[in-house]
CSV table of C-alpha atoms in Angstrom, one decimal:
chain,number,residue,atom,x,y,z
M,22,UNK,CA,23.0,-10.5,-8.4
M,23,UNK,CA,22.7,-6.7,-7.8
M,24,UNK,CA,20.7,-5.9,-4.8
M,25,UNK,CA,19.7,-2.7,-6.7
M,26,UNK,CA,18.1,-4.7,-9.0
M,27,UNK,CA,16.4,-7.2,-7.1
M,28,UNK,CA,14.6,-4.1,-5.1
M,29,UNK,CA,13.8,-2.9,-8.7
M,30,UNK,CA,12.0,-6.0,-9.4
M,31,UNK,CA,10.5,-6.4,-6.3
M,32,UNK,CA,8.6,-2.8,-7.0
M,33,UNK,CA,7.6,-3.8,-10.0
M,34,UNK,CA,5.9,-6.7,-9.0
M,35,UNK,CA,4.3,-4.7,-6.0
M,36,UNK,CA,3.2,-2.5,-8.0
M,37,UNK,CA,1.8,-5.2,-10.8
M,38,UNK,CA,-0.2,-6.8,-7.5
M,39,UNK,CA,-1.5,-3.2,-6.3
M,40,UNK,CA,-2.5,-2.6,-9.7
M,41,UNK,CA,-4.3,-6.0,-10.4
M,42,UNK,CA,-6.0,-5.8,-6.9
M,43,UNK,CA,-7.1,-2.1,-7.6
M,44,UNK,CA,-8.8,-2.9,-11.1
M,45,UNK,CA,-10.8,-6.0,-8.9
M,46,UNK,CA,-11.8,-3.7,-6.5
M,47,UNK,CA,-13.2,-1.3,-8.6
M,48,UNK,CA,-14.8,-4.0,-11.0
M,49,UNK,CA,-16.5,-5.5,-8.0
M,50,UNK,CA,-17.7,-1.8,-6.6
M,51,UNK,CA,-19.1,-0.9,-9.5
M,52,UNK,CA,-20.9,-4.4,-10.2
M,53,UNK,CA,-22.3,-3.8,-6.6
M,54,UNK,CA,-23.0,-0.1,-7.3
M,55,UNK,CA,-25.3,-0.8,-10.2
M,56,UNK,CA,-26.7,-3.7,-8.4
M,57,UNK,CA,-26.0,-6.5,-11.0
M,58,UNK,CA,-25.4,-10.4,-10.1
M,59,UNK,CA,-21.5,-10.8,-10.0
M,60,UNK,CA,-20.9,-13.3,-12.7
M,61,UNK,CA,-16.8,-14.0,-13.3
């Protein structure tokens, strides 16, 4: 396997993690901003 390619796919799934993480935070700051219960 092509090393090039594993880094590739390591960045991408970094970057799907950062992503998912970043879309929590913000769900969970604006729950907290508006003063709501947080209900998942």
């Amino acid at each position: 396997m092509n090393v090039f390619l594993v880094n590739l796919v390591a960045a991408q799934f970094l970057q799907i993690i950062f992503i998912t993480l970043a879309e929590l935070f913000v769900t969970v700051y604006l729950h907290y901003k508006r003063g709501d219960q947080l209900n998942f």
